[in-house]
mmCIF file of C-alpha atoms in Angstrom:
data_model
loop_
_atom_site.group_PDB
_atom_site.id
_atom_site.type_symbol
_atom_site.label_atom_id
_atom_site.label_comp_id
_atom_site.label_asym_id
_atom_site.label_seq_id
_atom_site.Cartn_x
_atom_site.Cartn_y
_atom_site.Cartn_z
ATOM 1 C CA UNK A 1 0.103 0.146 -0.045
ATOM 2 C CA UNK A 2 1.304 3.557 -1.031
ATOM 3 C CA UNK A 3 2.459 5.362 2.115
ATOM 4 C CA UNK A 4 0.485 8.996 1.980
ATOM 5 C CA UNK A 5 1.324 12.454 0.460
ATOM 6 C CA UNK A 6 4.522 14.001 1.329
ATOM 7 C CA UNK A 7 4.509 17.541 2.816
ATOM 8 C CA UNK A 8 7.814 18.785 0.616
ATOM 9 C CA UNK A 9 10.897 16.992 -0.757
ATOM 10 C CA UNK A 10 12.158 14.445 1.108
ATOM 11 C CA UNK A 11 10.545 15.329 4.043
ATOM 12 C CA UNK A 12 8.560 11.883 5.556
ATOM 13 C CA UNK A 13 4.573 12.547 6.439
ATOM 14 C CA UNK A 14 3.926 12.945 9.965
ATOM 15 C CA UNK A 15 1.279 10.832 12.396
ATOM 16 C CA UNK A 16 -2.112 11.407 10.580
ATOM 17 C CA UNK A 17 -5.042 10.774 9.633
ATOM 18 C CA UNK A 18 -4.856 10.961 5.207
ATOM 19 C CA UNK A 19 -6.918 9.186 2.286
ATOM 20 C CA UNK A 20 -7.762 5.804 2.850
ATOM 21 C CA UNK A 21 -5.236 4.915 -1.035
ATOM 22 C CA UNK A 22 -6.601 1.604 -0.715
ATOM 23 C CA UNK A 23 -11.164 2.607 -0.237
ATOM 24 C CA UNK A 24 -12.496 5.717 -1.875
ATOM 25 C CA UNK A 25 -14.143 7.611 0.418
ATOM 26 C CA UNK A 26 -12.135 7.002 4.291
ATOM 27 C CA UNK A 27 -9.777 7.847 6.051
ATOM 28 C CA UNK A 28 -6.523 5.724 7.470
ATOM 29 C CA UNK A 29 -3.940 6.658 9.794
ATOM 30 C CA UNK A 30 -0.412 6.756 9.373
ATOM 31 C CA UNK A 31 2.171 6.576 11.937
ATOM 32 C CA UNK A 32 4.702 8.030 10.579
ATOM 33 C CA UNK A 33 5.973 4.952 9.471
ATOM 34 C CA UNK A 34 4.072 2.512 8.194
ATOM 35 C CA UNK A 35 -0.079 2.714 7.814
ATOM 36 C CA UNK A 36 -2.522 1.829 11.022
ATOM 37 C CA UNK A 37 -4.199 -1.450 10.485
ATOM 38 C CA UNK A 38 -7.745 -1.488 11.821
ATOM 39 C CA UNK A 39 -8.506 2.063 11.345
ATOM 40 C CA UNK A 40 -9.903 2.758 8.413
ATOM 41 C CA UNK A 41 -12.966 4.442 9.040
ATOM 42 C CA UNK A 42 -15.289 7.373 7.088
ATOM 43 C CA UNK A 43 -13.686 10.244 5.913
ATOM 44 C CA UNK A 44 -15.969 12.811 8.413
ATOM 45 C CA UNK A 45 -18.087 15.107 6.981
ATOM 46 C CA UNK A 46 -16.947 18.892 5.528
ATOM 47 C CA UNK A 47 -16.299 20.858 8.820
ATOM 48 C CA UNK A 48 -16.390 17.937 11.402
ATOM 49 C CA UNK A 49 -13.008 17.190 12.857
ATOM 50 C CA UNK A 50 -10.863 13.339 12.349
ATOM 51 C CA UNK A 51 -10.986 10.667 15.217
ATOM 52 C CA UNK A 52 -8.428 11.288 18.465
ATOM 53 C CA UNK A 53 -5.546 9.263 16.559
ATOM 54 C CA UNK A 54 -5.246 5.342 17.469
ATOM 55 C CA UNK A 55 -4.040 4.377 21.037
ATOM 56 C CA UNK A 56 -5.546 8.324 22.353
ATOM 57 C CA UNK A 57 -6.116 7.673 25.875
ATOM 58 C CA UNK A 58 -8.574 10.720 27.444
ATOM 59 C CA UNK A 59 -7.508 11.996 29.955
ATOM 60 C CA UNK A 60 -9.828 11.175 33.790
ATOM 61 C CA UNK A 61 -11.759 14.348 34.376
ATOM 62 C CA UNK A 62 -10.405 16.081 38.088
ATOM 63 C CA UNK A 63 -12.027 14.697 41.079
ATOM 64 C CA UNK A 64 -14.399 17.459 42.110
ATOM 65 C CA UNK A 65 -13.801 18.253 46.047
#
């Protein structure tokens, strides 16, 4: 499978969501060195943020005193 578009000459794409080259209309997470398996999902509608990166742990809210 190909890598996502490169930002500049000789630079490696940053870890982020990119168009999935194997499924039109889907996005897939690129780790900076390869596609992360199991991360393909439908592209979000315009104006909607992409999902959190895989393995992202949302911090627990602070306990009220």
